[in-house]
Coordinates of C-alpha atoms in Angstrom, one line a residue:
Chain F
X1 CA 49.3 149.0 109.5
X2 CA 50.6 149.3 106.0
X3 CA 53.0 146.7 104.6
X4 CA 55.9 148.7 103.2
X5 CA 56.9 147.7 99.7
X6 CA 60.5 148.7 99.7
X7 CA 60.6 148.5 95.9
X8 CA 58.2 151.3 95.4
X9 CA 56.7 153.0 98.5
X10 CA 59.6 154.9 99.9
X11 CA 61.3 157.2 99.2
X12 CA 59.0 159.3 97.0
X13 CA 60.1 160.5 93.5
X14 CA 61.7 163.7 94.7
X15 CA 63.7 162.9 97.9
X16 CA 67.1 163.5 99.4
X17 CA 67.9 159.7 99.4
X18 CA 67.4 159.7 95.6
X19 CA 69.6 162.7 95.1
X20 CA 72.3 161.1 97.2
X21 CA 72.0 158.0 95.0
X22 CA 72.0 155.4 97.8
X23 CA 71.7 151.7 96.9
X24 CA 70.7 149.0 99.4
X25 CA 70.9 145.2 99.4
X26 CA 69.6 142.8 102.0
X27 CA 72.2 140.2 102.5
X28 CA 70.6 138.0 105.1
X29 CA 68.6 138.4 108.3
X30 CA 70.5 140.9 110.4
X31 CA 72.8 142.0 107.6
X32 CA 72.6 144.5 104.7
X33 CA 75.0 146.4 102.5
X34 CA 74.6 149.9 101.1
X35 CA 76.4 152.1 98.6
X36 CA 76.9 155.8 98.1
X37 CA 78.5 157.5 95.1
X38 CA 80.7 160.5 95.4
X39 CA 78.7 163.1 93.6
X40 CA 79.3 166.9 93.3
X41 CA 76.3 167.4 95.6
X42 CA 78.1 166.0 98.6
X43 CA 81.7 166.8 97.7
X44 CA 83.6 169.3 99.8
X45 CA 86.2 171.8 98.5
X46 CA 89.0 169.4 99.4
X47 CA 87.5 166.7 97.2
X48 CA 86.2 164.5 100.0
X49 CA 82.7 163.3 100.6
X50 CA 80.7 164.9 103.3
X51 CA 80.5 163.1 106.7
X52 CA 76.8 163.9 106.9
X53 CA 76.2 162.0 103.7
X54 CA 78.1 159.0 105.0
X55 CA 76.1 159.1 108.2
X56 CA 72.9 159.1 106.1
X57 CA 74.1 156.0 104.3
X58 CA 74.8 154.4 107.7
X59 CA 71.4 155.3 108.9
X60 CA 69.7 153.9 105.7
X61 CA 71.6 150.6 105.9
X62 CA 70.8 150.4 109.6
X63 CA 67.1 150.9 108.8
X64 CA 67.2 148.2 106.2
X65 CA 68.7 145.8 108.8
X66 CA 66.5 146.7 111.7
X67 CA 63.2 147.0 109.9
X68 CA 62.7 143.3 109.4
X69 CA 64.1 142.5 112.8
X70 CA 61.5 144.6 114.7
X71 CA 58.5 143.7 112.4
X72 CA 55.6 144.0 113.0
X73 CA 56.8 146.8 115.1
X74 CA 58.9 149.8 113.9
X75 CA 62.0 151.6 115.1
X76 CA 63.5 155.0 115.5
X77 CA 67.2 155.8 115.5
X78 CA 68.2 156.6 119.0
X79 CA 72.0 156.9 118.9
X80 CA 74.5 157.1 116.1
X81 CA 78.3 157.5 115.9
X82 CA 80.6 157.4 113.0
X83 CA 84.4 157.6 112.7
X84 CA 86.0 158.4 109.4
X85 CA 89.7 157.4 109.3
X86 CA 90.6 157.5 105.6
X87 CA 89.6 160.1 103.0
X88 CA 87.0 159.2 100.4
X89 CA 87.7 161.1 97.2
X90 CA 86.4 159.0 94.4
X91 CA 84.0 156.3 93.4
X92 CA 81.5 154.6 95.7
X93 CA 81.6 153.9 99.4
X94 CA 80.2 150.5 100.4
X95 CA 78.6 150.1 103.8
X96 CA 78.6 146.6 105.3
X97 CA 76.2 146.4 108.3
X98 CA 75.6 143.6 110.8
X99 CA 73.7 143.2 114.0
X100 CA 75.5 143.3 117.3
X101 CA 72.3 143.0 119.5
X102 CA 68.7 142.5 118.7
X103 CA 66.8 142.9 121.9
X104 CA 63.2 143.7 122.9
X105 CA 63.9 147.4 123.4
X106 CA 66.9 148.1 121.2
X107 CA 68.7 146.9 118.1
X108 CA 72.4 147.7 117.9
X109 CA 74.3 147.6 114.6
X110 CA 77.8 148.0 113.4
X111 CA 78.3 149.5 109.9
X112 CA 81.8 149.3 108.3
X113 CA 82.6 151.7 105.4
X114 CA 84.9 150.7 102.6
X115 CA 86.1 152.6 99.5
X116 CA 85.2 150.6 96.5
X117 CA 88.1 152.1 94.4
X118 CA 90.7 150.2 96.5
X119 CA 88.5 148.1 98.8
X120 CA 90.1 149.8 101.8
X121 CA 88.2 150.5 105.0
X122 CA 87.6 154.2 105.6
X123 CA 85.1 154.5 108.4
X124 CA 83.0 152.7 111.0
X125 CA 79.6 153.5 112.4
X126 CA 77.5 152.2 115.3
X127 CA 73.7 152.6 115.4
X128 CA 71.2 152.0 118.2
X129 CA 67.5 151.8 117.2
X130 CA 64.8 152.0 119.8
X131 CA 62.1 149.4 119.1
X132 CA 58.6 150.9 118.8
X133 CA 55.3 149.1 119.2
X134 CA 53.4 148.7 115.9
X135 CA 50.9 151.5 115.3
X136 CA 48.3 151.9 112.7
X137 CA 50.3 154.3 110.6
X138 CA 53.6 152.3 110.9
X139 CA 54.8 150.5 107.8
X140 CA 55.9 146.9 108.2
X141 CA 59.1 145.6 106.7
X142 CA 58.7 141.9 107.7
X143 CA 58.6 138.9 105.5
X144 CA 60.5 138.4 102.3
X145 CA 62.9 141.1 101.5
X146 CA 63.7 142.1 97.9
X147 CA 66.7 140.3 96.4
X148 CA 69.6 142.1 94.9
X149 CA 70.9 145.6 95.0
X150 CA 68.1 148.1 94.6
X151 CA 68.7 151.8 94.0
X152 CA 67.1 154.8 95.6
X153 CA 69.1 156.8 93.1
X154 CA 68.1 159.0 90.3
X155 CA 69.5 157.2 87.2
X156 CA 70.3 160.6 85.8
X157 CA 72.7 161.4 88.6
X158 CA 70.6 163.2 91.1
X159 CA 70.2 166.9 91.7
X160 CA 72.8 169.3 90.4
X161 CA 72.6 171.4 93.5
X162 CA 74.7 170.9 96.6
X163 CA 72.7 168.6 98.9
X164 CA 72.4 171.3 101.6
X165 CA 70.8 173.6 99.0
X166 CA 68.4 170.9 97.9
X167 CA 67.4 170.5 101.6
X168 CA 66.7 174.2 101.8
X169 CA 69.4 174.8 104.4
X170 CA 69.9 178.5 105.3
X171 CA 73.2 179.4 106.9
X172 CA 72.3 181.9 109.6
X173 CA 76.0 182.5 110.4
X174 CA 78.2 181.7 113.3
X175 CA 77.3 178.0 113.4
X176 CA 73.5 178.3 113.2
X177 CA 71.5 176.9 110.3
X178 CA 67.9 176.3 109.5
X179 CA 66.0 173.9 107.3
X180 CA 62.4 173.1 106.5
X181 CA 60.7 169.7 107.0
X182 CA 59.0 168.7 103.8
X183 CA 58.4 165.7 101.6
X184 CA 61.9 165.9 100.2
X185 CA 63.4 165.2 103.6
X186 CA 60.9 163.2 105.5
X187 CA 61.2 159.5 106.6
X188 CA 58.6 156.8 106.8
X189 CA 57.3 158.2 110.1
X190 CA 56.6 161.6 108.4
X191 CA 59.4 163.3 110.3
X192 CA 62.8 164.6 109.2
X193 CA 64.9 161.7 108.1
X194 CA 67.6 160.8 110.7
X195 CA 70.3 161.1 108.1
X196 CA 69.2 164.6 107.3
X197 CA 69.6 165.5 111.0
X198 CA 73.2 164.3 110.6
X199 CA 73.6 166.4 107.5
X200 CA 72.3 169.4 109.5
X201 CA 74.8 168.8 112.3
X202 CA 77.5 168.5 109.7
X203 CA 76.5 171.8 108.1
X204 CA 76.1 173.7 111.4
X205 CA 79.5 172.5 112.6
X206 CA 81.1 173.5 109.3
X207 CA 79.6 176.9 109.8
X208 CA 80.9 177.1 113.3
X209 CA 84.4 176.1 112.2
X210 CA 84.3 178.7 109.4
X211 CA 83.3 181.4 111.9
X212 CA 86.1 180.3 114.1
X213 CA 88.7 180.5 111.4
X214 CA 87.3 183.9 110.3
X215 CA 87.4 185.3 113.8
X216 CA 91.1 184.2 114.0
X217 CA 92.1 185.7 110.7
X218 CA 92.3 182.4 109.0
X219 CA 89.5 182.9 106.4
X220 CA 89.2 180.1 103.9
X221 CA 90.8 177.4 106.0
X222 CA 89.0 174.2 106.5
X223 CA 89.2 171.3 108.9
X224 CA 88.4 167.7 108.0
X225 CA 85.5 166.1 109.9
X226 CA 86.8 162.9 111.5
X227 CA 83.8 161.8 113.6
X228 CA 80.2 162.6 114.2
X229 CA 78.1 161.6 117.2
X230 CA 74.4 162.1 117.5
X231 CA 71.7 161.3 120.1
X232 CA 68.1 161.7 118.9
X233 CA 65.7 163.0 121.5
X234 CA 62.5 163.5 119.5
X235 CA 61.1 163.6 116.0
X236 CA 61.3 166.7 113.9
X237 CA 57.8 166.8 112.6
X238 CA 57.0 170.5 112.0
X239 CA 60.0 172.6 111.3
X240 CA 61.7 174.8 110.6
X241 CA 64.5 172.8 112.2
X242 CA 67.5 174.7 113.5
X243 CA 71.0 173.3 114.3
X244 CA 73.3 175.5 116.4
X245 CA 76.9 174.5 116.7
X246 CA 79.5 175.9 119.1
X247 CA 83.1 175.3 119.1
X248 CA 83.7 173.2 122.2
X249 CA 87.5 172.9 121.9
X250 CA 90.1 174.0 119.5
X251 CA 93.3 172.2 120.3
X252 CA 96.8 173.3 119.4
X253 CA 97.4 169.7 118.8
X254 CA 95.4 169.2 115.7
X255 CA 91.9 168.4 117.0
X256 CA 88.8 170.6 117.4
X257 CA 85.3 169.6 118.4
X258 CA 81.9 171.2 118.1
X259 CA 78.7 170.8 120.2
X260 CA 75.5 170.9 118.3
X261 CA 71.9 171.3 119.4
X262 CA 69.0 170.6 117.1
X263 CA 65.5 172.0 117.6
X264 CA 62.2 171.7 115.9
X265 CA 61.2 175.3 116.2
X266 CA 57.7 174.7 115.1
X267 CA 57.2 172.1 117.8
X268 CA 59.2 174.1 120.3
X269 CA 61.4 171.2 121.4
X270 CA 65.0 170.0 121.4
X271 CA 65.2 167.0 119.0
X272 CA 68.9 166.0 119.0
X273 CA 72.3 166.7 120.4
X274 CA 75.6 165.8 118.8
X275 CA 79.1 166.8 118.2
X276 CA 81.7 166.7 115.4
X277 CA 85.4 166.2 115.8
X278 CA 87.7 167.7 113.3
X279 CA 91.3 167.0 112.4
X280 CA 93.3 170.1 111.5
X281 CA 96.0 169.2 109.1
X282 CA 99.5 170.7 109.1
X283 CA 99.3 174.4 109.7
X284 CA 95.7 174.1 110.5
X285 CA 94.6 174.3 106.9
X286 CA 93.1 171.7 104.6
Chain M
X1 CA 65.3 144.1 148.9
X2 CA 68.7 145.5 148.4
X3 CA 68.6 149.1 147.2
X4 CA 71.0 150.5 144.7
X5 CA 73.3 153.1 146.3
X6 CA 76.2 155.1 145.4
X7 CA 77.4 154.3 148.9
X8 CA 77.8 150.7 148.2
X9 CA 81.4 149.5 148.8
X10 CA 82.0 149.6 145.1
X11 CA 83.0 151.8 142.3
X12 CA 80.9 154.7 143.5
X13 CA 82.6 154.6 146.9
X14 CA 86.1 154.5 145.4
X15 CA 85.4 157.4 143.1
X16 CA 84.5 159.5 146.2
X17 CA 82.0 161.7 144.4
X18 CA 79.5 163.3 146.7
X19 CA 76.3 163.6 144.9
X20 CA 73.5 166.2 145.3
X21 CA 70.2 166.6 143.6
X22 CA 69.9 170.3 142.7
X23 CA 66.9 172.6 142.7
X24 CA 65.0 172.1 139.4
X25 CA 64.8 174.6 136.6
X26 CA 61.4 175.6 138.0
X27 CA 63.1 176.9 141.1
X28 CA 61.4 174.4 143.3
X29 CA 63.1 171.3 144.6
X30 CA 59.8 169.6 145.0
X31 CA 59.5 169.6 141.3
X32 CA 61.8 166.7 141.1
X33 CA 59.3 164.5 142.9
X34 CA 56.4 165.4 140.8
X35 CA 55.6 164.7 137.2
X36 CA 58.2 167.2 136.1
X37 CA 60.8 164.6 136.2
X38 CA 62.8 165.9 133.3
X39 CA 63.7 168.8 135.5
X40 CA 66.0 166.6 137.6
X41 CA 69.6 167.9 137.8
X42 CA 72.4 166.4 139.8
X43 CA 75.9 167.6 140.7
X44 CA 78.7 165.3 141.7
X45 CA 81.6 167.0 143.5
X46 CA 84.9 165.5 142.5
X47 CA 88.1 165.6 144.5
X48 CA 90.9 164.6 142.2
X49 CA 93.2 162.7 144.6
X50 CA 96.2 161.0 143.0
X51 CA 94.3 157.8 142.5
X52 CA 91.9 159.5 140.0
X53 CA 94.6 161.3 138.0
X54 CA 96.4 160.4 134.8
X55 CA 100.1 160.4 134.1
X56 CA 100.1 164.1 133.5
X57 CA 98.1 164.9 136.6
X58 CA 94.8 165.4 134.8
X59 CA 91.5 163.8 135.8
X60 CA 92.1 160.3 134.3
X61 CA 89.8 159.4 131.5
X62 CA 89.1 156.0 133.0
X63 CA 87.9 157.7 136.2
X64 CA 85.9 160.3 134.2
X65 CA 84.1 157.7 132.2
X66 CA 83.2 155.8 135.4
X67 CA 82.0 159.0 137.1
X68 CA 80.0 159.8 133.9
X69 CA 78.3 156.4 134.1
X70 CA 77.8 156.7 137.8
X71 CA 76.1 160.1 138.0
X72 CA 74.5 160.0 134.6
X73 CA 73.0 156.6 135.3
X74 CA 71.9 157.7 138.8
X75 CA 70.2 160.8 137.4
X76 CA 68.5 158.7 134.7
X77 CA 67.4 156.2 137.3
X78 CA 65.8 159.0 139.4
X79 CA 64.1 160.3 136.3
X80 CA 62.7 156.9 135.5
X81 CA 61.0 156.4 138.9
X82 CA 58.4 155.2 139.6
X83 CA 58.2 153.3 136.4
X84 CA 61.5 151.6 136.6
X85 CA 65.2 151.8 137.1
X86 CA 67.9 152.0 134.4
X87 CA 70.8 150.2 132.7
X88 CA 73.3 152.0 130.5
X89 CA 72.9 151.3 126.7
X90 CA 75.2 154.0 125.2
X91 CA 77.9 156.1 126.7
X92 CA 79.7 158.9 125.0
X93 CA 82.6 160.8 126.5
X94 CA 85.0 163.4 125.3
X95 CA 87.7 165.4 126.9
X96 CA 87.9 169.0 125.7
X97 CA 91.0 169.9 127.6
X98 CA 92.9 168.3 130.5
X99 CA 91.3 168.9 133.9
X100 CA 94.0 169.5 136.5
X101 CA 91.9 171.2 139.2
X102 CA 91.7 169.4 142.5
X103 CA 88.1 170.3 142.9
X104 CA 85.7 170.0 140.0
X105 CA 82.1 168.7 139.5
X106 CA 80.1 166.6 137.1
X107 CA 76.7 168.1 136.4
X108 CA 74.0 165.9 135.0
X109 CA 70.8 166.9 133.5
X110 CA 68.0 165.0 131.7
X111 CA 67.7 165.7 128.0
X112 CA 64.9 163.2 127.4
X113 CA 62.7 161.1 129.7
X114 CA 60.8 158.5 127.7
X115 CA 58.9 155.5 128.7
X116 CA 61.7 153.2 127.6
X117 CA 64.8 155.3 127.6
X118 CA 66.3 158.3 129.4
X119 CA 69.1 160.5 128.0
X120 CA 71.3 162.5 130.3
X121 CA 74.1 164.9 129.6
X122 CA 77.0 165.2 131.9
X123 CA 79.5 168.1 131.9
X124 CA 82.8 168.2 133.8
X125 CA 83.3 171.7 135.1
X126 CA 85.8 173.6 137.2
X127 CA 86.0 177.4 137.9
X128 CA 83.1 178.0 135.5
X129 CA 84.7 176.3 132.5
X130 CA 83.8 173.0 130.8
X131 CA 86.6 170.5 130.5
X132 CA 84.8 167.5 129.1
X133 CA 81.3 166.2 128.6
X134 CA 79.3 163.2 127.7
X135 CA 75.9 161.8 126.9
X136 CA 74.5 158.7 128.5
X137 CA 71.5 156.8 127.2
X138 CA 69.8 154.4 129.6
X139 CA 67.1 151.8 129.1
X140 CA 64.2 151.8 131.6
X141 CA 63.7 148.3 133.2
X142 CA 61.6 146.9 135.9
X143 CA 63.9 145.2 138.4
X144 CA 62.7 141.8 139.7
X145 CA 63.4 142.9 143.2
X146 CA 61.4 146.0 143.0
X147 CA 62.3 149.6 142.7
X148 CA 64.5 151.7 145.0
X149 CA 63.2 154.6 146.9
X150 CA 65.0 157.7 147.9
X151 CA 64.5 160.7 150.2
X152 CA 64.3 163.6 147.8
X153 CA 66.2 165.7 147.1
X154 CA 69.0 163.1 147.2
X155 CA 72.2 164.1 148.9
X156 CA 74.9 161.5 149.3
X157 CA 78.2 162.3 151.0
X158 CA 81.4 160.4 150.5
X159 CA 82.1 157.3 152.6
X160 CA 85.5 157.1 154.1
X161 CA 88.1 154.9 152.2
X162 CA 90.5 152.8 154.1
X163 CA 94.2 153.4 153.9
X164 CA 94.8 150.8 151.2
X165 CA 92.1 152.1 148.9
X166 CA 93.1 155.7 149.5
X167 CA 96.6 155.0 148.3
X168 CA 95.5 153.0 145.2
X169 CA 95.1 154.3 141.7
X170 CA 91.7 153.4 140.2
X171 CA 93.3 151.1 137.7
X172 CA 95.2 149.3 140.4
X173 CA 91.9 149.0 142.4
X174 CA 90.2 147.6 139.4
X175 CA 92.9 144.9 139.2
X176 CA 93.6 144.9 135.4
X177 CA 96.1 142.2 134.4
X178 CA 97.7 143.0 131.1
X179 CA 98.2 140.0 128.9
X180 CA 100.8 139.5 126.2
X181 CA 99.7 141.3 123.0
X182 CA 98.1 138.6 120.8
X183 CA 99.0 140.4 117.6
X184 CA 100.5 143.6 116.4
X185 CA 98.5 146.7 117.3
X186 CA 96.2 144.6 119.5
X187 CA 96.1 144.5 123.3
X188 CA 94.3 142.4 125.9
X189 CA 93.8 142.3 129.6
X190 CA 91.6 140.6 132.1
X191 CA 90.0 141.3 135.4
X192 CA 88.8 138.9 138.1
X193 CA 85.5 140.5 139.1
X194 CA 84.8 140.8 142.8
X195 CA 81.8 142.1 144.7
X196 CA 83.4 145.6 144.6
X197 CA 83.2 145.7 140.8
X198 CA 79.5 145.0 140.7
X199 CA 76.4 147.1 141.1
X200 CA 73.6 146.1 143.4
X201 CA 72.1 143.8 140.8
X202 CA 75.3 141.8 140.7
X203 CA 76.5 142.8 137.2
X204 CA 79.7 144.6 136.5
X205 CA 79.5 148.4 137.0
X206 CA 79.4 150.1 133.6
X207 CA 82.6 152.0 134.3
X208 CA 84.9 149.1 135.2
X209 CA 85.5 147.7 131.7
X210 CA 85.9 151.0 130.0
X211 CA 88.3 152.2 132.6
X212 CA 90.3 149.0 132.2
X213 CA 90.5 149.6 128.5
X214 CA 91.7 153.2 129.0
X215 CA 94.5 151.7 131.3
X216 CA 95.3 149.1 128.6
X217 CA 95.7 151.7 125.9
X218 CA 97.6 154.2 128.0
X219 CA 100.0 151.4 129.1
X220 CA 100.7 150.5 125.5
X221 CA 101.1 154.2 124.5
X222 CA 102.7 156.0 127.4
X223 CA 102.5 159.4 125.8
X224 CA 98.9 159.1 124.8
X225 CA 95.7 159.8 126.7
X226 CA 92.2 158.8 125.9
X227 CA 90.2 161.9 124.8
X228 CA 87.1 160.3 123.3
X229 CA 85.0 157.2 123.9
X230 CA 81.8 156.0 122.2
X231 CA 80.6 152.8 123.9
X232 CA 77.6 150.6 123.2
X233 CA 76.4 148.3 126.0
X234 CA 75.1 145.0 124.5
X235 CA 74.8 142.7 127.6
X236 CA 75.9 142.7 131.2
X237 CA 79.1 141.0 132.4
X238 CA 77.8 138.5 135.0
X239 CA 80.6 136.0 135.5
X240 CA 83.8 136.7 137.4
X241 CA 86.0 136.7 134.3
X242 CA 86.1 140.0 132.3
X243 CA 88.3 140.3 129.3
X244 CA 89.1 143.6 127.7
X245 CA 90.6 144.1 124.2
X246 CA 91.8 147.1 122.1
X247 CA 92.7 147.0 118.5
X248 CA 94.2 149.9 116.5
X249 CA 92.0 150.9 113.6
X250 CA 93.9 153.9 112.4
X251 CA 96.8 156.2 113.6
X252 CA 96.0 159.8 113.2
X253 CA 96.5 163.3 114.6
X254 CA 99.4 162.1 116.9
X255 CA 97.2 159.5 118.4
X256 CA 95.0 156.7 117.4
X257 CA 91.5 155.3 116.8
X258 CA 90.9 152.0 118.5
X259 CA 88.1 149.4 118.5
X260 CA 87.5 148.4 122.1
X261 CA 85.6 145.4 123.4
X262 CA 84.7 144.2 126.9
X263 CA 83.8 140.5 127.0
X264 CA 82.3 138.1 129.5
X265 CA 85.1 135.5 129.4
X266 CA 83.1 133.2 131.6
X267 CA 80.2 133.2 129.2
X268 CA 81.8 132.1 126.0
X269 CA 83.5 135.5 125.6
X270 CA 80.2 137.1 125.0
X271 CA 80.7 140.7 123.8
X272 CA 79.1 142.9 126.4
X273 CA 80.4 146.4 125.5
X274 CA 81.8 147.5 122.1
X275 CA 82.8 150.8 120.6
X276 CA 85.7 153.1 119.9
X277 CA 88.2 155.2 121.8
X278 CA 90.5 157.9 120.5
X279 CA 93.8 158.8 122.0
X280 CA 95.8 161.9 121.6
X281 CA 99.5 162.5 122.2
X282 CA 100.3 164.7 125.2

């Protein structure tokens, strides 16, 4: 097995985590913090940060906590849910993660999100990791963890493109999208990063909502993603990966939800299921 | 050895869901007893008597969550045989629209069957439409007393309820006692657990605590109903003292987002289930 040097081994020089600009700090055993800056690459038309990017931050903080706990074994994200309850429109978001359960088969974490601009809570995530036995190709995150806040981020501010463009996401229309699996988006297990899967679910749902609005003569309207839930079924190793979202409910009372299925088309298998819940503001518009 | 059964005088009996293992996708019922375990599909037939309905007459979210845990867990258990049986680790439920029909069903299918975990999807359907759904993740364990065995395909009919139980609402049957709110926007309740609340392994059924929290929230907000739950099972409730709490995180969309916890009060208030629920105003 390879001992992972979190200072230098991962992520590679050109990687989605660097373009997102995520910082991580190990606080203590079972605790870690993370930060995500609001950059144009993840900013929606209404000025808010993308829920998929926040979910990626949660997944990274979770990995930083769980890695040392499961060493010399490794882990894979099994279940993830995030609720966003206040808009994030400027500055950094801080993620404070702690362990709820560290068992032989699973590690369960809670990650609270706070806006640094006013130190107010804006979201909450829960993560369940499946504990995997150590294998030859697994990295090990045990032992002394690096002190202080370390940055995945590009000091020059990351890519200029929207993050979905950098990931090579193609909108196939009507709630379907496709993306490749490559070195830009892989995780330490050589599969699509769990946070990227969340970004794809976010993007597919957004496409489905746009299609819904267009079909109802409400072009240009947007809804705000308030929650994202995700259950991982298998790794996305080959690609292309498709995410197909369908509108599951469109309520007159201000809520709408999508259902999303993610597939690794190259491996011919379902790899995740999820849903996104939207809040429709007054008049159904943003 | 005591075998797990939905026919136990317990939550499963009260819910009165007759449960049937369906023919597999391969078109061959015997496929469910071969290595093609992921093909297992179950259907639970629901009769929404008054005791399972909410204030507006819809299938009550507390009952729906318990049914989801029951049939999703049972399906996962069958899928995990002969390597083990299962306990719930994550439960996700959402109501897409109120389900008023007297007759509906909960369909469960296996999304993933791994060595250590099984993921099932459950859909609540009536007249060909989906009214709600959920995903249940279960961990595969080896019970100390050995594994249950079933005649396949499984078909379990309802056991008759006595007059008292027939007239009770699920929340009344659970026996939730609301406690004075300890703080603003915080609610608490407790349940004295009896045998009927437990599964065959002696731990509280996974639907009891969540249903109690639904009751707690809807009692505090009479015009609201629970439309979403994301629950994480951390440990079993073993003692006879269950405590349930709910705390408002944010008001939004005519409802609220709540942190919910289910504690084993007889074990130093150990947190056993945690997560969030979302309510929506009727």
